[in-house]
Amino acid sequence: DVAGPRLDANDRRRLAHPLTGGLILFARHFESRAQLVTLVAEAKAIRPDLLVCVDHEGGRVQRFKSDGFTHLPAMRAFGELWMRDAMRATDAASAAGYVLAAELRACGVDLSFTPVLDLDHGGSSVIGDRAFHRDARVVTVLAKSLMHGLLLAGMANCGKHFPGHGFVTADSHTEVPVDKRSLKAILADDAKPYEWLSTSLASVMPAHVIYPKVDAHPAGFSPRWLKEILRQQLGFTGAIFSDDLSMEGARRVGGVEVSYAEAAAIALSAGCDLVLLCNQS
């Protein structure tokens, strides 16, 4: 990311660096639509191939909310609508995806890290109403509908947080969550949307969660999860983004405290194609 709503000399220098692949935006980068358009255009003038991204899901995770941006509902609202009228819910999810993507693309933003594919197990404070539903089948259908709406407005997608963040109560922003279920249990439930959407997902973001019965490393630092299970077993061929490496869940790998550079190197060697480092500009 960059420090604020306008680029300074340090931002320009870092954006020009050949190892910089993208730019992630937050609420602090937004003052108005005109200012956002200018910021993105300036960044892309430095690097035309820059991928400009944002966490814009709807509900409480929506970075831009004023000056013409539509307030989108939390994804749980579509799951609740599904229980009353399934077909209407799929259409509403597509409409939300279209609005989300069209408004961002109009400002030059390329990608939103959406949809959340985590299941709503009821105990996760960080996921909560960001999840569509408890049933993996409902999550898959509603996510695919949302992704169709994104596509209509020219935006790709990013399913998160592989293989599932919804079962653990701890927040990986501040702690290292541990999910003690077996691989069989995870693949039969939380990871199902990734299997069913293996050809539809453009990108995936793994969770900063440790699944000790599968690997000692968090999923985003695990070749077992990313190369063997996601790529080979589930057949995923898109891009893999790490989650934010400044989160507490990424600060310890294999029980050892690591620097940001070390975390990035481990994530890339484990199978990530791009790594995110947020709020450290």
C-alpha positions as protocol buffer text, in pm:
chain_id: "A"
residue {
  index: 1
  type: ASP
  ca { x: 0 y: 0 z: 0 }
}
residue {
  index: 2
  type: VAL
  ca { x: 93 y: 368 z: 10 }
}
residue {
  index: 3
  type: ALA
  ca { x: 77 y: 602 z: 308 }
}
residue {
  index: 4
  type: GLY
  ca { x: -210 y: 834 z: 219 }
}
residue {
  index: 5
  type: PRO
  ca { x: -449 y: 971 z: -45 }
}
residue {
  index: 6
  type: ARG
  ca { x: -167 y: 1128 z: -251 }
}
residue {
  index: 7
  type: LEU
  ca { x: 161 y: 978 z: -371 }
}
residue {
  index: 8
  type: ASP
  ca { x: 481 y: 1109 z: -218 }
}
residue {
  index: 9
  type: ALA
  ca { x: 839 y: 1058 z: -343 }
}
residue {
  index: 10
  type: ASN
  ca { x: 880 y: 735 z: -142 }
}
residue {
  index: 11
  type: ASP
  ca { x: 554 y: 593 z: -283 }
}
residue {
  index: 12
  type: ARG
  ca { x: 667 y: 674 z: -637 }
}
residue {
  index: 13
  type: ARG
  ca { x: 1005 y: 511 z: -584 }
}
residue {
  index: 14
  type: ARG
  ca { x: 848 y: 194 z: -443 }
}
residue {
  index: 15
  type: LEU
  ca { x: 578 y: 170 z: -711 }
}
residue {
  index: 16
  type: ALA
  ca { x: 851 y: 188 z: -979 }
}
residue {
  index: 17
  type: HIS
  ca { x: 1040 y: -105 z: -823 }
}
residue {
  index: 18
  type: PRO
  ca { x: 1024 y: -413 z: -1051 }
}
residue {
  index: 19
  type: LEU
  ca { x: 926 y: -642 z: -760 }
}
residue {
  index: 20
  type: THR
  ca { x: 615 y: -434 z: -689 }
}
residue {
  index: 21
  type: GLY
  ca { x: 324 y: -619 z: -849 }
}
residue {
  index: 22
  type: GLY
  ca { x: 26 y: -428 z: -720 }
}
residue {
  index: 23
  type: LEU
  ca { x: -120 y: -163 z: -493 }
}
residue {
  index: 24
  type: ILE
  ca { x: -384 y: -224 z: -225 }
}
residue {
  index: 25
  type: LEU
  ca { x: -610 y: 63 z: -117 }
}
residue {
  index: 26
  type: PHE
  ca { x: -781 y: 128 z: 218 }
}
residue {
  index: 27
  type: ALA
  ca { x: -1032 y: 381 z: 352 }
}
residue {
  index: 28
  type: ARG
  ca { x: -748 y: 624 z: 429 }
}
residue {
  index: 29
  type: HIS
  ca { x: -676 y: 649 z: 55 }
}
residue {
  index: 30
  type: PHE
  ca { x: -1024 y: 783 z: -21 }
}
residue {
  index: 31
  type: GLU
  ca { x: -1142 y: 1143 z: 7 }
}
residue {
  index: 32
  type: SER
  ca { x: -1358 y: 1165 z: -304 }
}
residue {
  index: 33
  type: ARG
  ca { x: -1413 y: 985 z: -633 }
}
residue {
  index: 34
  type: ALA
  ca { x: -1211 y: 1250 z: -821 }
}
residue {
  index: 35
  type: GLN
  ca { x: -919 y: 1215 z: -579 }
}
residue {
  index: 36
  type: LEU
  ca { x: -933 y: 832 z: -603 }
}
residue {
  index: 37
  type: VAL
  ca { x: -933 y: 844 z: -984 }
}
residue {
  index: 38
  type: THR
  ca { x: -629 y: 1076 z: -974 }
}
residue {
  index: 39
  type: LEU
  ca { x: -443 y: 856 z: -725 }
}
residue {
  index: 40
  type: VAL
  ca { x: -497 y: 539 z: -931 }
}
residue {
  index: 41
  type: ALA
  ca { x: -409 y: 716 z: -1259 }
}
residue {
  index: 42
  type: GLU
  ca { x: -84 y: 851 z: -1110 }
}
residue {
  index: 43
  type: ALA
  ca { x: 11 y: 506 z: -982 }
}
residue {
  index: 44
  type: LYS
  ca { x: -58 y: 347 z: -1322 }
}
residue {
  index: 45
  type: ALA
  ca { x: 137 y: 623 z: -1501 }
}
residue {
  index: 46
  type: ILE
  ca { x: 441 y: 502 z: -1305 }
}
residue {
  index: 47
  type: ARG
  ca { x: 361 y: 136 z: -1370 }
}
residue {
  index: 48
  type: PRO
  ca { x: 99 y: 62 z: -1640 }
}
residue {
  index: 49
  type: ASP
  ca { x: 96 y: -309 z: -1540 }
}
residue {
  index: 50
  type: LEU
  ca { x: 17 y: -235 z: -1175 }
}
residue {
  index: 51
  type: LEU
  ca { x: -273 y: -436 z: -1030 }
}
residue {
  index: 52
  type: VAL
  ca { x: -478 y: -196 z: -814 }
}
residue {
  index: 53
  type: CYS
  ca { x: -676 y: -388 z: -551 }
}
residue {
  index: 54
  type: VAL
  ca { x: -904 y: -325 z: -254 }
}
residue {
  index: 55
  type: ASP
  ca { x: -1100 y: -522 z: 8 }
}
residue {
  index: 56
  type: HIS
  ca { x: -1448 y: -421 z: -102 }
}
residue {
  index: 57
  type: GLU
  ca { x: -1694 y: -691 z: 5 }
}
residue {
  index: 58
  type: GLY
  ca { x: -1998 y: -505 z: 135 }
}
residue {
  index: 59
  type: GLY
  ca { x: -2119 y: -475 z: 494 }
}
residue {
  index: 60
  type: ARG
  ca { x: -1845 y: -379 z: 738 }
}
residue {
  index: 61
  type: VAL
  ca { x: -1566 y: -454 z: 489 }
}
residue {
  index: 62
  type: GLN
  ca { x: -1616 y: -180 z: 231 }
}
residue {
  index: 63
  type: ARG
  ca { x: -1343 y: 83 z: 197 }
}
residue {
  index: 64
  type: PHE
  ca { x: -1523 y: 348 z: -8 }
}
residue {
  index: 65
  type: LYS
  ca { x: -1874 y: 442 z: 105 }
}
residue {
  index: 66
  type: SER
  ca { x: -1944 y: 798 z: -6 }
}
residue {
  index: 67
  type: ASP
  ca { x: -1946 y: 1024 z: -312 }
}
residue {
  index: 68
  type: GLY
  ca { x: -2150 y: 787 z: -528 }
}
residue {
  index: 69
  type: PHE
  ca { x: -2038 y: 450 z: -392 }
}
residue {
  index: 70
  type: THR
  ca { x: -2335 y: 225 z: -312 }
}
residue {
  index: 71
  type: HIS
  ca { x: -2354 y: 81 z: 40 }
}
residue {
  index: 72
  type: LEU
  ca { x: -2352 y: -292 z: -30 }
}
residue {
  index: 73
  type: PRO
  ca { x: -2506 y: -539 z: 218 }
}
residue {
  index: 74
  type: ALA
  ca { x: -2303 y: -793 z: 412 }
}
residue {
  index: 75
  type: MET
  ca { x: -2297 y: -1129 z: 232 }
}
residue {
  index: 76
  type: ARG
  ca { x: -2505 y: -1291 z: 507 }
}
residue {
  index: 77
  type: ALA
  ca { x: -2801 y: -1088 z: 375 }
}
residue {
  index: 78
  type: PHE
  ca { x: -2796 y: -1297 z: 56 }
}
residue {
  index: 79
  type: GLY
  ca { x: -2782 y: -1619 z: 258 }
}
residue {
  index: 80
  type: GLU
  ca { x: -3085 y: -1504 z: 457 }
}
residue {
  index: 81
  type: LEU
  ca { x: -3269 y: -1414 z: 135 }
}
residue {
  index: 82
  type: TRP
  ca { x: -3179 y: -1761 z: -1 }
}
residue {
  index: 83
  type: MET
  ca { x: -3375 y: -1919 z: 286 }
}
residue {
  index: 84
  type: ARG
  ca { x: -3685 y: -1728 z: 170 }
}
residue {
  index: 85
  type: ASP
  ca { x: -3636 y: -1724 z: -209 }
}
residue {
  index: 86
  type: ALA
  ca { x: -3330 y: -1900 z: -349 }
}
residue {
  index: 87
  type: MET
  ca { x: -3360 y: -1780 z: -709 }
}
residue {
  index: 88
  type: ARG
  ca { x: -3413 y: -1420 z: -603 }
}
residue {
  index: 89
  type: ALA
  ca { x: -3104 y: -1446 z: -383 }
}
residue {
  index: 90
  type: THR
  ca { x: -2882 y: -1558 z: -672 }
}
residue {
  index: 91
  type: ASP
  ca { x: -3006 y: -1268 z: -886 }
}
residue {
  index: 92
  type: ALA
  ca { x: -2950 y: -1020 z: -601 }
}
residue {
  index: 93
  type: ALA
  ca { x: -2596 y: -1151 z: -550 }
}
residue {
  index: 94
  type: SER
  ca { x: -2520 y: -1099 z: -920 }
}
residue {
  index: 95
  type: ALA
  ca { x: -2660 y: -746 z: -902 }
}
residue {
  index: 96
  type: ALA
  ca { x: -2439 y: -670 z: -599 }
}
residue {
  index: 97
  type: GLY
  ca { x: -2134 y: -806 z: -781 }
}
residue {
  index: 98
  type: TYR
  ca { x: -2207 y: -590 z: -1083 }
}
residue {
  index: 99
  type: VAL
  ca { x: -2253 y: -272 z: -878 }
}
residue {
  index: 100
  type: LEU
  ca { x: -1943 y: -344 z: -669 }
}
residue {
  index: 101
  type: ALA
  ca { x: -1723 y: -400 z: -975 }
}
residue {
  index: 102
  type: ALA
  ca { x: -1869 y: -127 z: -1198 }
}
residue {
  index: 103
  type: GLU
  ca { x: -1817 y: 144 z: -935 }
}
residue {
  index: 104
  type: LEU
  ca { x: -1458 y: 36 z: -867 }
}
residue {
  index: 105
  type: ARG
  ca { x: -1366 y: -12 z: -1235 }
}
residue {
  index: 106
  type: ALA
  ca { x: -1499 y: 338 z: -1310 }
}
residue {
  index: 107
  type: CYS
  ca { x: -1227 y: 468 z: -1075 }
}
residue {
  index: 108
  type: GLY
  ca { x: -952 y: 253 z: -1226 }
}
residue {
  index: 109
  type: VAL
  ca { x: -948 y: -11 z: -951 }
}
residue {
  index: 110
  type: ASP
  ca { x: -882 y: -355 z: -1105 }
}
residue {
  index: 111
  type: LEU
  ca { x: -971 y: -614 z: -841 }
}
residue {
  index: 112
  type: SER
  ca { x: -1164 y: -651 z: -516 }
}
residue {
  index: 113
  type: PHE
  ca { x: -1064 y: -935 z: -287 }
}
residue {
  index: 114
  type: THR
  ca { x: -1408 y: -1095 z: -291 }
}
residue {
  index: 115
  type: PRO
  ca { x: -1603 y: -1328 z: -249 }
}
residue {
  index: 116
  type: VAL
  ca { x: -1560 y: -1463 z: 104 }
}
residue {
  index: 117
  type: LEU
  ca { x: -1605 y: -1841 z: 77 }
}
residue {
  index: 118
  type: ASP
  ca { x: -1575 y: -1908 z: 453 }
}
residue {
  index: 119
  type: LEU
  ca { x: -1866 y: -2094 z: 609 }
}
residue {
  index: 120
  type: ASP
  ca { x: -2066 y: -1929 z: 886 }
}
residue {
  index: 121
  type: HIS
  ca { x: -2005 y: -2165 z: 1177 }
}
residue {
  index: 122
  type: GLY
  ca { x: -2132 y: -1895 z: 1416 }
}
residue {
  index: 123
  type: GLY
  ca { x: -1824 y: -1853 z: 1636 }
}
residue {
  index: 124
  type: SER
  ca { x: -1590 y: -1638 z: 1426 }
}
residue {
  index: 125
  type: SER
  ca { x: -1586 y: -1268 z: 1513 }
}
residue {
  index: 126
  type: VAL
  ca { x: -1365 y: -1172 z: 1217 }
}
residue {
  index: 127
  type: ILE
  ca { x: -1578 y: -1360 z: 959 }
}
residue {
  index: 128
  type: GLY
  ca { x: -1931 y: -1335 z: 1106 }
}
residue {
  index: 129
  type: ASP
  ca { x: -2173 y: -1173 z: 862 }
}
residue {
  index: 130
  type: ARG
  ca { x: -1906 y: -1162 z: 590 }
}
residue {
  index: 131
  type: ALA
  ca { x: -1998 y: -1525 z: 516 }
}
residue {
  index: 132
  type: PHE
  ca { x: -2296 y: -1611 z: 294 }
}
residue {
  index: 133
  type: HIS
  ca { x: -2417 y: -1917 z: 483 }
}
residue {
  index: 134
  type: ARG
  ca { x: -2327 y: -2226 z: 686 }
}
residue {
  index: 135
  type: ASP
  ca { x: -2398 y: -2466 z: 397 }
}
residue {
  index: 136
  type: ALA
  ca { x: -2105 y: -2498 z: 153 }
}
residue {
  index: 137
  type: ARG
  ca { x: -2346 y: -2555 z: -135 }
}
residue {
  index: 138
  type: VAL
  ca { x: -2533 y: -2229 z: -70 }
}
residue {
  index: 139
  type: VAL
  ca { x: -2201 y: -2042 z: -31 }
}
residue {
  index: 140
  type: THR
  ca { x: -2083 y: -2183 z: -365 }
}
residue {
  index: 141
  type: VAL
  ca { x: -2396 y: -2090 z: -560 }
}
residue {
  index: 142
  type: LEU
  ca { x: -2421 y: -1738 z: -413 }
}
residue {
  index: 143
  type: ALA
  ca { x: -2048 y: -1676 z: -459 }
}
residue {
  index: 144
  type: LYS
  ca { x: -2072 y: -1788 z: -821 }
}
residue {
  index: 145
  type: SER
  ca { x: -2366 y: -1550 z: -870 }
}
residue {
  index: 146
  type: LEU
  ca { x: -2165 y: -1263 z: -719 }
}
residue {
  index: 147
  type: MET
  ca { x: -1867 y: -1357 z: -939 }
}
residue {
  index: 148
  type: HIS
  ca { x: -2093 y: -1348 z: -1247 }
}
residue {
  index: 149
  type: GLY
  ca { x: -2188 y: -991 z: -1158 }
}
residue {
  index: 150
  type: LEU
  ca { x: -1820 y: -897 z: -1116 }
}
residue {
  index: 151
  type: LEU
  ca { x: -1745 y: -1046 z: -1457 }
}
residue {
  index: 152
  type: LEU
  ca { x: -2025 y: -848 z: -1626 }
}
residue {
  index: 153
  type: ALA
  ca { x: -1846 y: -530 z: -1514 }
}
residue {
  index: 154
  type: GLY
  ca { x: -1504 y: -656 z: -1621 }
}
residue {
  index: 155
  type: MET
  ca { x: -1362 y: -766 z: -1286 }
}
residue {
  index: 156
  type: ALA
  ca { x: -1198 y: -1092 z: -1182 }
}
residue {
  index: 157
  type: ASN
  ca { x: -1246 y: -1243 z: -835 }
}
residue {
  index: 158
  type: CYS
  ca { x: -1057 y: -1374 z: -532 }
}
residue {
  index: 159
  type: GLY
  ca { x: -1201 y: -1651 z: -314 }
}
residue {
  index: 160
  type: LYS
  ca { x: -1091 y: -1633 z: 50 }
}
residue {
  index: 161
  type: HIS
  ca { x: -973 y: -1760 z: 299 }
}
residue {
  index: 162
  type: PHE
  ca { x: -858 y: -2106 z: 183 }
}
residue {
  index: 163
  type: PRO
  ca { x: -927 y: -2372 z: 311 }
}
residue {
  index: 164
  type: GLY
  ca { x: -1165 y: -2194 z: 555 }
}
residue {
  index: 165
  type: HIS
  ca { x: -1142 y: -1934 z: 832 }
}
residue {
  index: 166
  type: GLY
  ca { x: -1499 y: -1967 z: 958 }
}
residue {
  index: 167
  type: PHE
  ca { x: -1453 y: -2252 z: 1208 }
}
residue {
  index: 168
  type: VAL
  ca { x: -1194 y: -2084 z: 1435 }
}
residue {
  index: 169
  type: THR
  ca { x: -1292 y: -1811 z: 1680 }
}
residue {
  index: 170
  type: ALA
  ca { x: -953 y: -1634 z: 1693 }
}
residue {
  index: 171
  type: ASP
  ca { x: -890 y: -1336 z: 1461 }
}
residue {
  index: 172
  type: SER
  ca { x: -576 y: -1388 z: 1249 }
}
residue {
  index: 173
  type: HIS
  ca { x: -520 y: -1009 z: 1244 }
}
residue {
  index: 174
  type: THR
  ca { x: -428 y: -1024 z: 1614 }
}
residue {
  index: 175
  type: GLU
  ca { x: -367 y: -1394 z: 1694 }
}
residue {
  index: 176
  type: VAL
  ca { x: -257 y: -1719 z: 1530 }
}
residue {
  index: 177
  type: PRO
  ca { x: -580 y: -1925 z: 1499 }
}
residue {
  index: 178
  type: VAL
  ca { x: -555 y: -2304 z: 1518 }
}
residue {
  index: 179
  type: ASP
  ca { x: -813 y: -2536 z: 1358 }
}
residue {
  index: 180
  type: LYS
  ca { x: -764 y: -2888 z: 1493 }
}
residue {
  index: 181
  type: ARG
  ca { x: -996 y: -3071 z: 1254 }
}
residue {
  index: 182
  type: SER
  ca { x: -874 y: -3347 z: 1026 }
}
residue {
  index: 183
  type: LEU
  ca { x: -798 y: -3290 z: 659 }
}
residue {
  index: 184
  type: LYS
  ca { x: -1093 y: -3514 z: 570 }
}
residue {
  index: 185
  type: ALA
  ca { x: -1332 y: -3301 z: 778 }
}
residue {
  index: 186
  type: ILE
  ca { x: -1204 y: -2974 z: 626 }
}
residue {
  index: 187
  type: LEU
  ca { x: -1217 y: -3102 z: 267 }
}
residue {
  index: 188
  type: ALA
  ca { x: -1569 y: -3236 z: 319 }
}
residue {
  index: 189
  type: ASP
  ca { x: -1704 y: -2902 z: 446 }
}
residue {
  index: 190
  type: ASP
  ca { x: -1514 y: -2570 z: 449 }
}
residue {
  index: 191
  type: ALA
  ca { x: -1292 y: -2638 z: 146 }
}
residue {
  index: 192
  type: LYS
  ca { x: -1579 y: -2764 z: -74 }
}
residue {
  index: 193
  type: PRO
  ca { x: -1646 y: -2423 z: -240 }
}
residue {
  index: 194
  type: TYR
  ca { x: -1286 y: -2421 z: -369 }
}
residue {
  index: 195
  type: GLU
  ca { x: -1335 y: -2764 z: -524 }
}
residue {
  index: 196
  type: TRP
  ca { x: -1670 y: -2673 z: -680 }
}
residue {
  index: 197
  type: LEU
  ca { x: -1539 y: -2336 z: -808 }
}
residue {
  index: 198
  type: SER
  ca { x: -1197 y: -2461 z: -921 }
}
residue {
  index: 199
  type: THR
  ca { x: -1257 y: -2348 z: -1280 }
}
residue {
  index: 200
  type: SER
  ca { x: -1444 y: -2026 z: -1191 }
}
residue {
  index: 201
  type: LEU
  ca { x: -1206 y: -1872 z: -938 }
}
residue {
  index: 202
  type: ALA
  ca { x: -953 y: -1631 z: -1088 }
}
residue {
  index: 203
  type: SER
  ca { x: -755 y: -1613 z: -764 }
}
residue {
  index: 204
  type: VAL
  ca { x: -750 y: -1747 z: -409 }
}
residue {
  index: 205
  type: MET
  ca { x: -627 y: -1604 z: -79 }
}
residue {
  index: 206
  type: PRO
  ca { x: -522 y: -1858 z: 187 }
}
residue {
  index: 207
  type: ALA
  ca { x: -596 y: -1813 z: 557 }
}
residue {
  index: 208
  type: HIS
  ca { x: -338 y: -1725 z: 822 }
}
residue {
  index: 209
  type: VAL
  ca { x: -469 y: -2026 z: 1017 }
}
residue {
  index: 210
  type: ILE
  ca { x: -273 y: -2332 z: 1131 }
}
residue {
  index: 211
  type: TYR
  ca { x: -434 y: -2673 z: 1068 }
}
residue {
  index: 212
  type: PRO
  ca { x: -193 y: -2889 z: 1275 }
}
residue {
  index: 213
  type: LYS
  ca { x: -335 y: -3222 z: 1154 }
}
residue {
  index: 214
  type: VAL
  ca { x: -232 y: -3119 z: 800 }
}
residue {
  index: 215
  type: ASP
  ca { x: 75 y: -2894 z: 842 }
}
residue {
  index: 216
  type: ALA
  ca { x: 256 y: -2701 z: 1117 }
}
residue {
  index: 217
  type: HIS
  ca { x: 264 y: -2387 z: 899 }
}
residue {
  index: 218
  type: PRO
  ca { x: -34 y: -2154 z: 840 }
}
residue {
  index: 219
  type: ALA
  ca { x: -205 y: -2239 z: 510 }
}
residue {
  index: 220
  type: GLY
  ca { x: -53 y: -1939 z: 329 }
}
residue {
  index: 221
  type: PHE
  ca { x: 300 y: -2064 z: 408 }
}
residue {
  index: 222
  type: SER
  ca { x: 231 y: -2431 z: 339 }
}
residue {
  index: 223
  type: PRO
  ca { x: 336 y: -2608 z: 15 }
}
residue {
  index: 224
  type: ARG
  ca { x: 114 y: -2897 z: 129 }
}
residue {
  index: 225
  type: TRP
  ca { x: -197 y: -2675 z: 131 }
}
residue {
  index: 226
  type: LEU
  ca { x: -115 y: -2463 z: -173 }
}
residue {
  index: 227
  type: LYS
  ca { x: 73 y: -2692 z: -412 }
}
residue {
  index: 228
  type: GLU
  ca { x: -54 y: -3038 z: -318 }
}
residue {
  index: 229
  type: ILE
  ca { x: -412 y: -2978 z: -203 }
}
residue {
  index: 230
  type: LEU
  ca { x: -528 y: -2655 z: -375 }
}
residue {
  index: 231
  type: ARG
  ca { x: -340 y: -2698 z: -703 }
}
residue {
  index: 232
  type: GLN
  ca { x: -311 y: -3076 z: -754 }
}
residue {
  index: 233
  type: GLN
  ca { x: -602 y: -3222 z: -559 }
}
residue {
  index: 234
  type: LEU
  ca { x: -864 y: -2950 z: -615 }
}
residue {
  index: 235
  type: GLY
  ca { x: -741 y: -2852 z: -963 }
}
residue {
  index: 236
  type: PHE
  ca { x: -706 y: -2477 z: -907 }
}
residue {
  index: 237
  type: THR
  ca { x: -510 y: -2302 z: -1186 }
}
residue {
  index: 238
  type: GLY
  ca { x: -549 y: -1931 z: -1100 }
}
residue {
  index: 239
  type: ALA
  ca { x: -333 y: -1692 z: -898 }
}
residue {
  index: 240
  type: ILE
  ca { x: -266 y: -1721 z: -524 }
}
residue {
  index: 241
  type: PHE
  ca { x: -239 y: -1402 z: -315 }
}
residue {
  index: 242
  type: SER
  ca { x: -105 y: -1424 z: 38 }
}
residue {
  index: 243
  type: ASP
  ca { x: -317 y: -1254 z: 303 }
}
residue {
  index: 244
  type: ASP
  ca { x: -160 y: -947 z: 465 }
}
residue {
  index: 245
  type: LEU
  ca { x: 189 y: -1038 z: 592 }
}
residue {
  index: 246
  type: SER
  ca { x: 168 y: -772 z: 865 }
}
residue {
  index: 247
  type: MET
  ca { x: -114 y: -964 z: 1039 }
}
residue {
  index: 248
  type: GLU
  ca { x: -27 y: -1144 z: 1361 }
}
residue {
  index: 249
  type: GLY
  ca { x: -115 y: -1477 z: 1199 }
}
residue {
  index: 250
  type: ALA
  ca { x: 173 y: -1421 z: 955 }
}
residue {
  index: 251
  type: ARG
  ca { x: 432 y: -1308 z: 1208 }
}
residue {
  index: 252
  type: ARG
  ca { x: 514 y: -1659 z: 1330 }
}
residue {
  index: 253
  type: VAL
  ca { x: 595 y: -1936 z: 1085 }
}
residue {
  index: 254
  type: GLY
  ca { x: 680 y: -2279 z: 1225 }
}
residue {
  index: 255
  type: GLY
  ca { x: 680 y: -2130 z: 1576 }
}
residue {
  index: 256
  type: VAL
  ca { x: 953 y: -1879 z: 1484 }
}
residue {
  index: 257
  type: GLU
  ca { x: 908 y: -1501 z: 1463 }
}
residue {
  index: 258
  type: VAL
  ca { x: 994 y: -1388 z: 1110 }
}
residue {
  index: 259
  type: SER
  ca { x: 1059 y: -1054 z: 939 }
}
residue {
  index: 260
  type: TYR
  ca { x: 831 y: -927 z: 660 }
}
residue {
  index: 261
  type: ALA
  ca { x: 1094 y: -1017 z: 399 }
}
residue {
  index: 262
  type: GLU
  ca { x: 1133 y: -1367 z: 542 }
}
residue {
  index: 263
  type: ALA
  ca { x: 755 y: -1415 z: 552 }
}
residue {
  index: 264
  type: ALA
  ca { x: 729 y: -1302 z: 189 }
}
residue {
  index: 265
  type: ALA
  ca { x: 1004 y: -1542 z: 77 }
}
residue {
  index: 266
  type: ILE
  ca { x: 840 y: -1834 z: 263 }
}
residue {
  index: 267
  type: ALA
  ca { x: 496 y: -1753 z: 116 }
}
residue {
  index: 268
  type: LEU
  ca { x: 633 y: -1729 z: -239 }
}
residue {
  index: 269
  type: SER
  ca { x: 826 y: -2054 z: -210 }
}
residue {
  index: 270
  type: ALA
  ca { x: 517 y: -2226 z: -62 }
}
residue {
  index: 271
  type: GLY
  ca { x: 316 y: -2145 z: -375 }
}
residue {
  index: 272
  type: CYS
  ca { x: 187 y: -1786 z: -349 }
}
residue {
  index: 273
  type: ASP
  ca { x: 219 y: -1582 z: -669 }
}
residue {
  index: 274
  type: LEU
  ca { x: 184 y: -1242 z: -502 }
}
residue {
  index: 275
  type: VAL
  ca { x: 225 y: -1137 z: -139 }
}
residue {
  index: 276
  type: LEU
  ca { x: 42 y: -856 z: 37 }
}
residue {
  index: 277
  type: LEU
  ca { x: 207 y: -626 z: 290 }
}
residue {
  index: 278
  type: CYS
  ca { x: -45 y: -376 z: 424 }
}
residue {
  index: 279
  type: ASN
  ca { x: -26 y: -76 z: 660 }
}
residue {
  index: 280
  type: GLN
  ca { x: 355 y: -77 z: 661 }
}
residue {
  index: 281
  type: SER
  ca { x: 423 y: 192 z: 404 }
}
